[in-house]
Every structure is written in C-alpha cells, then in structure tokens.
Tab-separated table of C-alpha atoms and ligand atoms in Angstrom:
chain	number	residue	atom	x	y	z
A	1	MET	CA	-29.777	-46.377	-5.492
A	2	ARG	CA	-33.563	-46.780	-5.396
A	3	PRO	CA	-35.841	-45.642	-8.303
A	4	PRO	CA	-37.356	-42.100	-8.179
A	5	ALA	CA	-39.379	-41.601	-5.033
A	6	ALA	CA	-43.094	-42.466	-4.990
A	7	TRP	CA	-44.015	-38.773	-4.094
A	8	ARG	CA	-42.542	-37.539	-7.464
A	9	THR	CA	-45.070	-39.352	-9.300
A	10	TRP	CA	-47.582	-38.748	-6.844
A	11	ALA	CA	-46.869	-35.016	-6.358
A	12	VAL	CA	-47.580	-34.450	-10.208
A	13	GLY	CA	-51.328	-35.060	-9.281
A	14	CYS	CA	-51.143	-33.673	-5.720
A	15	ALA	CA	-52.665	-30.531	-4.542
A	16	VAL	CA	-50.606	-27.451	-4.894
A	17	LEU	CA	-52.711	-24.681	-3.641
A	18	ALA	CA	-51.838	-21.143	-4.788
A	19	VAL	CA	-53.760	-18.721	-2.507
A	20	ALA	CA	-54.471	-15.455	-4.201
A	21	ALA	CA	-54.005	-14.673	-7.894
A	22	ALA	CA	-50.716	-13.095	-9.314
A	23	LEU	CA	-51.257	-9.414	-8.634
A	24	LEU	CA	-50.235	-6.853	-11.186
A	25	TYR	CA	-48.236	-4.815	-8.706
A	26	ALA	CA	-45.841	-7.903	-8.736
A	27	VAL	CA	-44.306	-6.439	-11.846
A	28	GLY	CA	-41.499	-4.315	-10.660
A	29	PRO	CA	-37.948	-3.136	-11.678
A	30	LYS	CA	-36.544	-6.659	-10.701
A	31	GLY	CA	-39.029	-8.225	-13.147
A	32	ALA	CA	-42.197	-9.952	-12.909
A	33	GLY	CA	-42.893	-11.526	-9.651
A	34	ALA	CA	-40.013	-10.306	-7.701
A	35	ALA	CA	-40.286	-11.285	-3.875
A	36	ARG	CA	-40.673	-8.296	-1.899
A	37	ALA	CA	-42.460	-9.197	1.263
A	38	ASP	CA	-40.720	-10.700	4.022
A	39	THR	CA	-41.061	-14.481	5.560
A	40	ALA	CA	-43.510	-15.155	8.064
A	41	SER	CA	-40.660	-14.927	10.572
A	42	GLY	CA	-40.024	-11.234	9.434
A	43	HIS	CA	-36.828	-11.559	7.803
A	44	ARG	CA	-36.029	-11.372	4.149
A	45	TRP	CA	-36.115	-13.882	1.318
A	46	ILE	CA	-33.010	-15.190	-0.463
A	47	THR	CA	-33.633	-14.229	-4.263
A	48	ASP	CA	-32.141	-15.415	-7.791
A	49	ARG	CA	-31.146	-12.974	-10.362
A	50	GLN	CA	-34.743	-12.481	-11.422
A	51	GLY	CA	-35.848	-11.795	-7.921
A	52	ARG	CA	-37.769	-15.100	-7.114
A	53	ALA	CA	-37.892	-16.064	-3.667
A	54	LEU	CA	-35.588	-19.214	-3.386
A	55	VAL	CA	-36.267	-22.360	-1.219
A	56	LEU	CA	-32.760	-23.783	-0.877
A	57	ARG	CA	-32.559	-27.298	0.216
A	58	GLY	CA	-29.487	-29.503	0.108
A	59	LEU	CA	-26.276	-30.873	1.947
A	60	SER	CA	-22.631	-29.772	2.379
A	61	THR	CA	-20.108	-31.462	-0.141
A	62	ALA	CA	-17.948	-32.424	1.624
A	63	SER	CA	-15.981	-33.046	4.637
A	64	SER	CA	-13.237	-35.225	2.626
A	65	ALA	CA	-12.219	-32.124	0.995
A	66	LYS	CA	-10.739	-30.765	4.275
A	67	SER	CA	-8.040	-33.374	4.339
A	68	ALA	CA	-7.704	-34.296	0.585
A	69	ALA	CA	-4.157	-33.161	-0.990
A	70	ASP	CA	-6.143	-31.386	-3.850
A	71	GLY	CA	-8.525	-29.899	-1.490
A	72	LEU	CA	-11.531	-31.464	-3.641
A	73	PRO	CA	-14.368	-33.231	-2.176
A	74	TRP	CA	-15.025	-37.253	-2.900
A	75	ILE	CA	-17.689	-36.691	-5.469
A	76	LYS	CA	-17.734	-37.402	-9.120
A	77	GLU	CA	-20.198	-36.023	-11.491
A	78	GLU	CA	-22.284	-39.139	-11.398
A	79	ASP	CA	-22.551	-38.809	-7.709
A	80	VAL	CA	-24.199	-35.336	-8.237
A	81	ALA	CA	-26.590	-36.677	-10.722
A	82	ARG	CA	-27.349	-39.713	-8.120
A	83	GLU	CA	-28.075	-37.071	-5.448
A	84	ARG	CA	-30.303	-35.221	-7.659
A	85	ARG	CA	-32.352	-38.177	-8.641
A	86	ALA	CA	-32.320	-39.528	-4.893
A	87	LEU	CA	-33.264	-36.414	-3.026
A	88	GLY	CA	-34.279	-33.645	-5.382
A	89	THR	CA	-32.163	-31.150	-3.900
A	90	ASN	CA	-31.429	-27.510	-5.461
A	91	PHE	CA	-28.538	-26.502	-3.138
A	92	VAL	CA	-25.080	-27.490	-2.006
A	93	ARG	CA	-22.684	-25.859	0.420
A	94	PHE	CA	-19.403	-26.662	-1.276
A	95	LEU	CA	-16.083	-26.643	0.814
A	96	LEU	CA	-13.178	-24.563	-0.175
A	97	GLN	CA	-9.996	-24.526	1.635
A	98	TRP	CA	-7.811	-21.385	2.235
A	99	ARG	CA	-4.842	-23.488	1.941
A	100	LYS	CA	-5.521	-24.474	-1.854
A	101	VAL	CA	-6.926	-20.931	-2.677
A	102	GLU	CA	-3.485	-19.181	-1.621
A	103	PRO	CA	-0.846	-21.924	-1.180
A	104	ALA	CA	1.988	-19.302	-1.027
A	105	PRO	CA	1.461	-15.790	0.347
A	106	GLY	CA	-0.308	-13.681	-2.555
A	107	ALA	CA	-0.115	-16.675	-4.993
A	108	TYR	CA	-3.583	-18.084	-6.046
A	109	ASP	CA	-3.817	-21.500	-7.601
A	110	THR	CA	-5.901	-20.944	-10.520
A	111	ALA	CA	-5.761	-24.665	-11.286
A	112	TYR	CA	-7.424	-25.468	-8.067
A	113	LEU	CA	-10.092	-22.799	-8.633
A	114	ASP	CA	-10.631	-24.471	-12.199
A	115	ARG	CA	-11.486	-27.904	-10.725
A	116	VAL	CA	-13.794	-26.350	-8.236
A	117	ALA	CA	-15.472	-24.515	-11.403
A	118	GLU	CA	-15.863	-27.892	-13.003
A	119	ARG	CA	-17.679	-29.255	-10.010
A	120	VAL	CA	-19.866	-26.039	-9.739
A	121	ARG	CA	-20.832	-26.900	-13.362
A	122	TRP	CA	-21.804	-30.429	-12.377
A	123	TYR	CA	-24.226	-28.911	-9.935
A	124	GLY	CA	-25.390	-25.952	-11.998
A	125	GLU	CA	-26.133	-28.145	-15.004
A	126	ARG	CA	-28.722	-29.813	-12.669
A	127	GLY	CA	-30.285	-26.676	-11.447
A	128	TYR	CA	-28.354	-26.552	-8.112
A	129	HIS	CA	-27.404	-23.243	-6.530
A	130	VAL	CA	-23.846	-23.444	-5.171
A	131	LEU	CA	-22.631	-21.857	-2.037
A	132	LEU	CA	-18.905	-21.533	-1.885
A	133	ASP	CA	-17.869	-22.069	1.655
A	134	MET	CA	-14.465	-21.127	2.949
A	135	HIS	CA	-14.255	-23.897	5.490
A	136	GLN	CA	-12.019	-24.180	8.539
A	137	ASP	CA	-12.088	-26.334	11.603
A	138	LEU	CA	-9.637	-25.640	14.392
A	139	TYR	CA	-7.654	-23.089	12.326
A	140	GLY	CA	-5.597	-25.222	9.747
A	141	PRO	CA	-3.613	-28.368	9.291
A	142	GLY	CA	-0.693	-26.725	11.172
A	143	THR	CA	-2.866	-26.707	14.378
A	144	GLY	CA	-4.479	-30.364	13.650
A	145	GLY	CA	-7.337	-28.824	11.724
A	146	ASN	CA	-8.219	-27.737	8.058
A	147	GLY	CA	-8.399	-24.582	6.217
A	148	ALA	CA	-5.540	-22.146	6.667
A	149	PRO	CA	-2.347	-22.544	4.952
A	150	LYS	CA	0.753	-23.316	7.004
A	151	TRP	CA	2.413	-20.172	6.082
A	152	ALA	CA	-0.603	-18.369	7.827
A	153	THR	CA	-0.225	-20.433	10.721
A	154	ARG	CA	1.695	-19.052	13.835
A	155	THR	CA	1.692	-20.948	17.056
A	156	ASP	CA	4.773	-19.642	18.591
A	157	GLY	CA	5.698	-23.167	19.328
A	158	LEU	CA	2.712	-23.684	21.566
A	159	PRO	CA	1.177	-27.199	21.188
A	160	SER	CA	-2.209	-28.301	19.623
A	161	ALA	CA	-3.133	-31.904	20.732
A	162	ALA	CA	-5.791	-34.081	19.261
A	163	THR	CA	-8.989	-34.141	21.252
A	164	ASP	CA	-12.073	-36.186	21.412
A	165	PRO	CA	-14.632	-34.614	20.703
A	166	TRP	CA	-12.608	-32.748	17.924
A	167	GLU	CA	-14.200	-29.325	18.882
A	168	LEU	CA	-12.312	-29.213	22.406
A	169	GLY	CA	-9.276	-28.769	20.192
A	170	TYR	CA	-10.324	-24.797	20.002
A	171	ALA	CA	-9.147	-24.636	23.438
A	172	GLU	CA	-5.575	-25.813	22.698
A	173	PRO	CA	-2.965	-23.323	23.427
A	174	GLY	CA	-1.407	-23.589	20.038
A	175	THR	CA	-4.947	-23.171	18.221
A	176	VAL	CA	-5.788	-20.242	20.327
A	177	ARG	CA	-2.600	-18.472	19.453
A	178	ALA	CA	-2.773	-19.071	15.608
A	179	PHE	CA	-6.305	-17.410	15.805
A	180	ASP	CA	-5.091	-14.650	17.912
A	181	ARG	CA	-2.331	-14.126	15.247
A	182	PHE	CA	-4.926	-14.214	12.667
A	183	TRP	CA	-7.262	-11.686	14.147
A	184	GLY	CA	-4.328	-9.394	15.173
A	185	THR	CA	-5.213	-9.994	18.872
A	186	ALA	CA	-1.596	-11.084	19.286
A	187	GLU	CA	0.590	-8.455	17.545
A	188	GLY	CA	3.207	-8.838	14.928
A	189	GLY	CA	4.067	-10.343	11.511
A	190	ARG	CA	1.969	-10.461	8.370
A	191	ASP	CA	-1.665	-9.197	8.287
A	192	LEU	CA	-3.249	-12.429	7.764
A	193	ARG	CA	-6.705	-10.876	7.331
A	194	ALA	CA	-5.764	-8.938	4.291
A	195	HIS	CA	-4.571	-12.139	2.699
A	196	TYR	CA	-7.833	-13.776	3.846
A	197	ALA	CA	-9.930	-11.076	2.170
A	198	ARG	CA	-7.697	-10.935	-1.021
A	199	ALA	CA	-7.846	-14.744	-1.284
A	200	TRP	CA	-11.682	-14.255	-1.375
A	201	ARG	CA	-11.409	-11.493	-4.067
A	202	ALA	CA	-9.471	-14.169	-6.262
A	203	VAL	CA	-12.301	-16.640	-5.645
A	204	ALA	CA	-15.115	-13.934	-6.551
A	205	GLU	CA	-13.166	-12.869	-9.549
A	206	ARG	CA	-13.291	-16.421	-10.989
A	207	PHE	CA	-16.906	-16.834	-10.382
A	208	ALA	CA	-18.486	-13.435	-10.625
A	209	ASP	CA	-20.097	-14.369	-13.970
A	210	ASP	CA	-21.079	-17.965	-12.737
A	211	ASP	CA	-24.889	-18.112	-12.279
A	212	ALA	CA	-24.627	-21.503	-10.581
A	213	VAL	CA	-23.138	-19.890	-7.811
A	214	ILE	CA	-25.459	-18.114	-5.235
A	215	GLY	CA	-22.770	-16.760	-3.088
A	216	TYR	CA	-19.774	-17.064	-0.635
A	217	ASP	CA	-19.961	-18.224	2.817
A	218	LEU	CA	-17.212	-15.935	4.244
A	219	MET	CA	-15.853	-18.343	7.051
A	220	ASN	CA	-16.891	-21.552	8.536
A	221	GLU	CA	-17.601	-21.303	12.180
A	222	PRO	CA	-15.367	-18.358	13.154
A	223	TRP	CA	-13.528	-18.811	16.344
A	224	GLY	CA	-12.164	-15.768	18.385
A	225	GLY	CA	-9.174	-17.482	20.102
A	226	SER	CA	-8.765	-15.615	23.344
A	227	VAL	CA	-11.644	-13.017	22.431
A	228	GLN	CA	-15.115	-14.506	22.749
A	229	GLY	CA	-18.675	-13.552	22.661
A	230	PRO	CA	-19.811	-10.186	21.377
A	231	ALA	CA	-16.237	-8.497	21.907
A	232	PHE	CA	-15.280	-10.954	19.215
A	233	GLU	CA	-18.218	-11.047	16.984
A	234	ALA	CA	-18.724	-7.066	16.849
A	235	GLY	CA	-15.007	-6.496	16.763
A	236	PRO	CA	-12.514	-8.552	14.848
A	237	LEU	CA	-15.096	-10.847	13.180
A	238	ALA	CA	-17.204	-7.678	11.852
A	239	ARG	CA	-14.124	-6.029	10.570
A	240	LEU	CA	-12.819	-9.133	8.825
A	241	TYR	CA	-16.317	-9.601	7.249
A	242	GLU	CA	-16.324	-5.854	6.127
A	243	ASP	CA	-12.858	-6.346	4.450
A	244	CYS	CA	-14.115	-9.426	2.729
A	245	VAL	CA	-17.222	-7.739	1.648
A	246	GLY	CA	-15.226	-4.806	0.239
A	247	ALA	CA	-12.706	-7.057	-1.544
A	248	ILE	CA	-15.393	-9.275	-3.024
A	249	ARG	CA	-17.548	-6.149	-4.351
A	250	GLU	CA	-14.507	-5.060	-6.139
A	251	VAL	CA	-15.001	-7.693	-8.582
A	252	ASP	CA	-18.613	-9.113	-8.022
A	253	ARG	CA	-21.430	-6.886	-7.213
A	254	ASP	CA	-24.246	-9.527	-7.560
A	255	HIS	CA	-23.667	-12.731	-5.510
A	256	TRP	CA	-24.778	-12.934	-1.998
A	257	LEU	CA	-22.382	-12.793	0.906
A	258	PHE	CA	-23.136	-15.244	3.738
A	259	VAL	CA	-21.998	-14.319	7.224
A	260	GLU	CA	-21.809	-16.914	10.050
A	261	PRO	CA	-21.836	-16.103	13.912
A	262	SER	CA	-18.919	-17.235	16.177
A	263	ALA	CA	-18.659	-21.138	16.366
A	264	ILE	CA	-19.920	-21.245	19.838
A	265	GLY	CA	-22.744	-19.609	20.929
A	266	ALA	CA	-25.402	-18.734	18.256
A	267	ASN	CA	-25.170	-22.433	16.738
A	268	TRP	CA	-26.329	-23.713	20.215
A	269	GLY	CA	-29.266	-21.118	20.350
A	270	PHE	CA	-27.775	-18.278	22.027
A	271	ALA	CA	-27.652	-14.519	20.964
A	272	THR	CA	-24.971	-13.258	18.753
A	273	GLY	CA	-23.232	-9.804	18.808
A	274	LEU	CA	-22.742	-9.725	14.881
A	275	PRO	CA	-23.672	-6.166	13.717
A	276	ARG	CA	-25.590	-5.327	10.469
A	277	LEU	CA	-22.984	-5.115	7.621
A	278	ASP	CA	-23.082	-2.540	4.862
A	279	ASP	CA	-23.037	-4.055	1.216
A	280	PRO	CA	-21.438	-1.575	-1.288
A	281	ARG	CA	-23.177	-3.043	-4.284
A	282	GLY	CA	-23.669	0.473	-5.709
A	283	ASP	CA	-26.413	2.210	-7.774
A	284	GLY	CA	-28.551	1.896	-4.390
A	285	ASP	CA	-29.031	-1.743	-5.200
A	286	GLU	CA	-30.490	-3.714	-2.253
A	287	ALA	CA	-27.974	-5.440	0.120
A	288	ARG	CA	-27.112	-9.181	-0.497
A	289	ILE	CA	-26.154	-10.207	2.765
A	290	ALA	CA	-27.478	-13.436	4.184
A	291	TYR	CA	-27.231	-14.952	7.862
A	292	ALA	CA	-25.895	-18.713	7.817
A	293	PRO	CA	-25.773	-19.903	11.214
A	294	HIS	CA	-25.388	-23.598	12.196
A	295	LEU	CA	-27.788	-25.597	14.224
A	296	TYR	CA	-26.219	-27.911	16.608
A	297	PRO	CA	-28.046	-27.950	20.021
A	298	LEU	CA	-25.981	-28.599	22.716
A	299	PRO	CA	-26.727	-32.101	23.823
A	300	MET	CA	-26.442	-33.178	20.154
A	301	ASP	CA	-23.240	-31.140	19.260
A	302	LEU	CA	-21.486	-33.375	21.876
A	303	GLY	CA	-22.544	-36.634	20.309
A	304	GLY	CA	-25.939	-37.144	21.843
A	305	GLY	CA	-29.069	-38.435	20.435
A	306	TYR	CA	-32.486	-36.499	19.939
A	307	THR	CA	-34.578	-36.886	23.256
A	308	GLY	CA	-37.718	-35.689	21.865
A	309	ASP	CA	-40.667	-33.967	23.167
A	310	THR	CA	-40.803	-35.545	26.604
A	311	ARG	CA	-37.179	-34.385	27.746
A	312	ARG	CA	-37.764	-30.396	27.209
A	313	ARG	CA	-33.866	-29.714	26.769
A	314	VAL	CA	-33.439	-30.312	23.191
A	315	ASP	CA	-36.873	-28.771	22.248
A	316	ALA	CA	-36.040	-25.795	24.276
A	317	SER	CA	-32.688	-25.590	22.393
A	318	LEU	CA	-34.594	-25.482	18.894
A	319	ALA	CA	-36.924	-22.907	20.128
A	320	SER	CA	-34.395	-20.652	21.531
A	321	TRP	CA	-32.193	-21.243	18.392
A	322	ARG	CA	-35.258	-20.234	16.225
A	323	GLU	CA	-35.952	-17.100	18.151
A	324	GLN	CA	-32.451	-15.848	18.260
A	325	THR	CA	-31.855	-16.726	14.691
A	326	GLU	CA	-34.772	-14.701	13.456
A	327	ARG	CA	-34.101	-11.768	15.687
A	328	THR	CA	-30.638	-11.844	14.433
A	329	ALA	CA	-31.680	-11.956	10.682
A	330	ARG	CA	-34.329	-9.134	11.222
A	331	ARG	CA	-31.556	-6.944	12.754
A	332	LEU	CA	-29.118	-7.841	9.946
A	333	GLY	CA	-31.653	-7.394	7.180
A	334	ALA	CA	-30.808	-10.881	6.048
A	335	PRO	CA	-32.371	-13.925	4.807
A	336	VAL	CA	-31.715	-17.104	6.676
A	337	VAL	CA	-29.824	-20.335	5.709
A	338	ILE	CA	-29.274	-22.983	8.004
A	339	GLY	CA	-25.780	-23.642	6.809
A	340	GLU	CA	-25.279	-26.845	8.785
A	341	PHE	CA	-27.179	-29.408	10.849
A	342	GLY	CA	-26.798	-33.103	11.089
A	343	LEU	CA	-25.869	-36.017	13.414
A	344	ASP	CA	-25.293	-39.767	13.250
A	345	VAL	CA	-28.328	-41.224	11.664
A	346	GLY	CA	-28.082	-44.205	14.098
A	347	LEU	CA	-28.373	-42.146	17.330
A	348	PRO	CA	-31.781	-42.550	19.056
A	349	GLY	CA	-34.426	-40.114	17.735
A	350	ALA	CA	-32.365	-39.013	14.810
A	351	MET	CA	-34.903	-39.157	12.172
A	352	GLU	CA	-37.478	-37.219	14.233
A	353	TYR	CA	-34.910	-34.637	14.906
A	354	VAL	CA	-34.043	-34.151	11.037
A	355	GLU	CA	-37.680	-34.175	10.312
A	356	LYS	CA	-38.307	-31.604	12.818
A	357	VAL	CA	-35.545	-29.218	11.713
A	358	GLN	CA	-36.865	-29.462	8.067
A	359	ARG	CA	-40.407	-28.665	9.243
A	360	MET	CA	-38.735	-25.652	11.325
A	361	ALA	CA	-36.960	-24.452	8.154
A	362	ASP	CA	-40.086	-24.432	6.195
A	363	GLU	CA	-41.979	-22.370	8.643
A	364	MET	CA	-39.054	-20.139	8.975
A	365	GLY	CA	-38.729	-19.684	5.101
A	366	ALA	CA	-35.095	-20.633	5.728
A	367	GLY	CA	-32.715	-22.645	3.477
A	368	ILE	CA	-30.859	-25.517	4.776
A	369	ALA	CA	-27.939	-27.589	4.128
A	370	TYR	CA	-27.699	-31.133	5.907
A	371	TRP	CA	-24.076	-31.924	7.249
A	372	SER	CA	-23.029	-33.822	4.873
A	373	ASN	CA	-22.919	-35.962	1.969
A	374	ASP	CA	-19.910	-37.829	2.913
A	375	PRO	CA	-20.551	-41.491	2.742
A	376	GLY	CA	-21.138	-42.874	6.304
A	377	PRO	CA	-22.893	-42.828	9.600
A	378	TRP	CA	-24.342	-39.041	9.384
A	379	ALA	CA	-25.181	-39.346	5.408
A	380	PRO	CA	-28.175	-40.520	3.426
A	381	TRP	CA	-25.833	-43.112	1.855
A	382	ASP	CA	-23.311	-45.644	3.539
A	383	ALA	CA	-19.777	-46.178	2.724
A	384	GLU	CA	-21.111	-48.642	-0.309
A	385	LEU	CA	-23.510	-45.687	-1.455
A	386	ARG	CA	-26.566	-47.774	-0.303
A	387	PRO	CA	-29.343	-45.541	0.970
A	388	THR	CA	-29.419	-45.099	4.740
A	389	ALA	CA	-32.668	-44.537	6.834
A	390	LEU	CA	-31.934	-40.721	6.450
A	391	LEU	CA	-32.491	-40.770	2.744
A	392	PRO	CA	-36.381	-41.060	2.677
A	393	VAL	CA	-36.492	-38.234	5.271
A	394	LEU	CA	-34.344	-35.909	3.352
A	395	ASP	CA	-36.210	-36.832	0.233
A	396	ARG	CA	-39.142	-34.479	0.462
A	397	PRO	CA	-40.568	-32.033	-1.867
A	398	SER	CA	-40.667	-28.332	-1.735
A	399	PRO	CA	-41.116	-25.270	-3.937
A	400	ARG	CA	-37.694	-24.471	-5.430
A	401	ALA	CA	-38.358	-20.836	-6.622
A	402	ILE	CA	-41.454	-18.676	-6.213
A	403	ALA	CA	-42.278	-16.102	-8.505
A	404	GLY	CA	-44.131	-13.679	-6.112
A	405	ASP	CA	-44.394	-13.235	-2.286
A	406	PRO	CA	-44.428	-16.720	-0.676
A	407	VAL	CA	-46.940	-17.053	2.168
A	408	SER	CA	-46.072	-20.495	3.413
A	409	TYR	CA	-45.096	-24.063	2.133
A	410	ARG	CA	-45.654	-27.220	4.059
A	411	TRP	CA	-45.088	-30.915	3.438
A	412	ASP	CA	-47.673	-33.297	5.126
A	413	ALA	CA	-45.622	-36.504	4.933
A	414	ARG	CA	-48.435	-38.677	6.221
A	415	ALA	CA	-50.991	-37.430	3.682
A	416	ARG	CA	-48.105	-37.022	1.165
A	417	GLU	CA	-49.361	-33.447	0.225
A	418	LEU	CA	-47.285	-30.497	-0.493
A	419	THR	CA	-49.131	-27.002	0.139
A	420	VAL	CA	-47.549	-23.766	-1.204
A	421	SER	CA	-49.220	-20.412	-0.836
A	422	TRP	CA	-48.180	-17.278	-2.455
A	423	THR	CA	-49.354	-14.056	-3.487
B	1	LIG	C1	-16.662	-32.642	11.093
B	1	LIG	C2	-16.646	-34.043	10.401
B	1	LIG	C3	-15.512	-34.786	11.223
B	1	LIG	C4	-14.375	-34.251	11.368
B	1	LIG	C5	-14.432	-32.837	12.056
B	1	LIG	C6	-13.337	-32.152	11.997
B	1	LIG	O1	-17.885	-34.714	10.269
B	1	LIG	O2	-15.411	-36.206	10.254
B	1	LIG	O3	-13.310	-34.988	11.790
B	1	LIG	O4	-15.488	-32.062	11.342
B	1	LIG	O5	-12.898	-31.680	10.889
B	1	LIG	C7	-19.049	-28.509	12.533
B	1	LIG	C8	-18.193	-28.331	11.584
B	1	LIG	C9	-17.970	-29.397	10.513
B	1	LIG	C10	-17.791	-30.639	11.350
B	1	LIG	C11	-19.341	-30.883	11.841
B	1	LIG	C12	-19.630	-32.308	12.611
B	1	LIG	O6	-18.474	-27.130	10.739
B	1	LIG	O7	-16.718	-29.186	9.859
B	1	LIG	O8	-17.605	-31.771	10.552
B	1	LIG	N1	-19.646	-29.783	12.658
B	1	LIG	O9	-18.918	-32.408	13.644
B	1	LIG	N2	-19.411	-27.755	13.411
B	1	LIG	C13	-20.483	-28.493	14.368
B	1	LIG	C14	-20.328	-29.815	13.812
C-alpha cells in the first residue's frame, strides 16, 4: 500500500476557513456546539452523542459476509488499519446476516454477535462509526440469495433460478413467494416479521452501550414481493420498521435507526412512499431516524458505465435522485446517508462518476458508503490488495465532526484545498 497520501501532509498547512465565530448560543442542553440547523438541502444532520454534526465517509464491509459460513466479512484487523491509512475514512457499513443472528427460531447466536463486536472494536479504536446493516439480497440462501435463515424461507415449492444480472432474481416465483410469506401478504405459518424485529432487539441489546456503533440499518434493499410501490412502502414495510423501532427502543434508546426505501424505485431516483416514523426514545428526546437510500442510477445498476455530461440520461438520474432524496428526508425529518453506491471501476467514466457523487454528497451534507471494500473490480484495492485507480479518488479529506452548525464543506481536488464553513 502506498505511503500516506500527499494531501494529508499538505492539508496541515492548507486553508481551512471557519466562517463566523463560535456563537454563545451554541451552548445548549446537548452540550457545547450541538448542531441544530439543517443542511443546505433542508434535512437534519446526523449527530454523535455530543451533538456534533457528523460527516460520515466510508465503505461497506463486506459482500463476502453474505456467503461466508461464519457470516463474517473477509477483513482482519490489519485490513481495517490499512483502510484507515489509505483512505482516512471514519465510517463503515458492516454487513450482518439474519441467518447468523437467529439460526433457529427464537435462538440467538451470541458467539456470532461476539465476533461482530470484535470487528466493531477494530473500527471503533480507529475512530470509525459503525453502521450495522441487516443485509439481504433475494431474500436468503434458500432462494439463491443471502440474509434470511432457511427456517424462515417458505417458497411453497416454487423455484428460484439463478439470473444474470442477479437483481432479476427478485422476479423468480420462489423468491416472490418467500417475500410474500415474510410480509404476511401470503397468509399462514409463523409471524416472520415478529421474529425479525426480535432478532434486531437481540442485536441492539448486545450493542446498546457500544459507542463505536452509530446505528442500525434495519433492512438492506427491502423488496415487496407481489406488493410493490407505495402500497408496499407505506404498508408492510412501514409496519415492519415500526415493529423494529419499537423492539430496538426497548433495549437501546440512543443509537440511530436507518431506514431504506424499497429496492426498486427510490434507488434509481423515483419517489418513495415511505412515511414518517415515530421514534419512542422517551423524555421528549429528538427522533434518531436516518434515511439511507442507495444510489444506483438505472443505466449503471444494470452494469453500464457513466456516460457523463454529454449524454443527459445519467446526470438526469443523479439530479432526480437528489431531488427525491432531499424531499423524502425533509418529510421523514431525517438526515441522509447514501448507504450504497459503486460500480466496476474499469467501466468508462467510473472515476468521474464517483467523484461527482462524492461532490453531491458534500453539497447535500449526506454521509456516504461506497460499495464495497471487497478486493476486486469495484474496490479501491485488487485481489492482491494493490491500489486500483479508485483509491486516489476515494482518498479525499473532509471534516469528520463539526461542533456547531455546518454551512458547507468542499474539496477542490485541483487546488488540493479543503474549505469548511460553520457557525
Ligand atoms: C452484489 C455483490 C455481488 C453479489 C450480489 C448478490 O457485489 O458480488 O453477487 O450482490 O449478492 C446492491 C446490493 C448489494 C450488491 C450491490 C452490487 O445491496 O448487495 O452487491 N448492489 O450489485 N443493490 C444494488 C447494487
């Protein structure tokens, strides 16, 4: 891995402009310098325990956890140290698997949670905020995907064939049925949503006092099965989130709860029907619900490259994604974290695209997690852990936490200058 990037030495001497002085009224019940203003986009900031506005930048760790027998990502502690050195990140979206949390109905694997906690510590000791993400794709291993335990997978004998691209597997009959059984759209059997919410309570109980954890991503890319669109998002999905929020708040009143829209729609830039959720933290404390959509504009979600400014399609997708996301975040009263974005870094325009998304996140005051840190064609390192062309693009400075009301931050790559303004 290359030595610490040039900007880090440079940034010490570089101009960090603080516009306006620390105002006395910034001292409030949440402590000195608690963020209280909204982002320029009009949604809230995500804040830490001291009330500072957090600028979360990092990667997902890792897709390899999906198929690993132990459900853990490929990383060792030295890989976390290397990522910190190479990228200066402060955020990780860490994949969990329901099949590992609750391997048998009502039985929680505390040894698995201990191993997760060990990895959370690797990150936490290096200043990272960890978002625990209950990941699924295509429901579970019983339907050719990952996430749900086999005991919670009921397909009524319908098939789930492997597809290319993998996303098309969401339309396989066995997969649709498994989701319908989960959401209760197809009646009968165990209440799987109650199991899911209680599995979350078990996770939250384990991590309630862990300061390295910023929060819980309640479900990766939920899919409605045979119920789609607002009928799904405002219906079964919202009810599941309410159940999970309620279950988690029984044991953990402080960590942030991250909600995602349906897998298809908002992540492409369409509107979502997700309603505002209550957060029963108690004592009149402010809700800690964050909105964490993914960003996969349609041409790229199906494996295409970035066509840039000259062909309008992709840029229009980015613009509509931003507009819809900001509108939803304001409606939910929630800060924004881009829970996933990414592509094969060898595709045409890939670097330009990543740079553009990072700039957009900075403008929005949104957190961001690149998909993913699995060594290979999408990552900042190849299979031998040598840097790819992506590494210098992801390696950019940003404020980590701001005690006050952030106004803006901007990285000028050409001038190698970071400008941060806050009140
Ligand atoms: C992808 C992995 C790929 C794997 C596939 C199915 O990169 O190796 O075969 O999942 O498990 C998502 C998902 C995320 C996907 C990612 C890229 O949340 O799990 O990872 N993606 O396809 N949504 C849109 C894209």
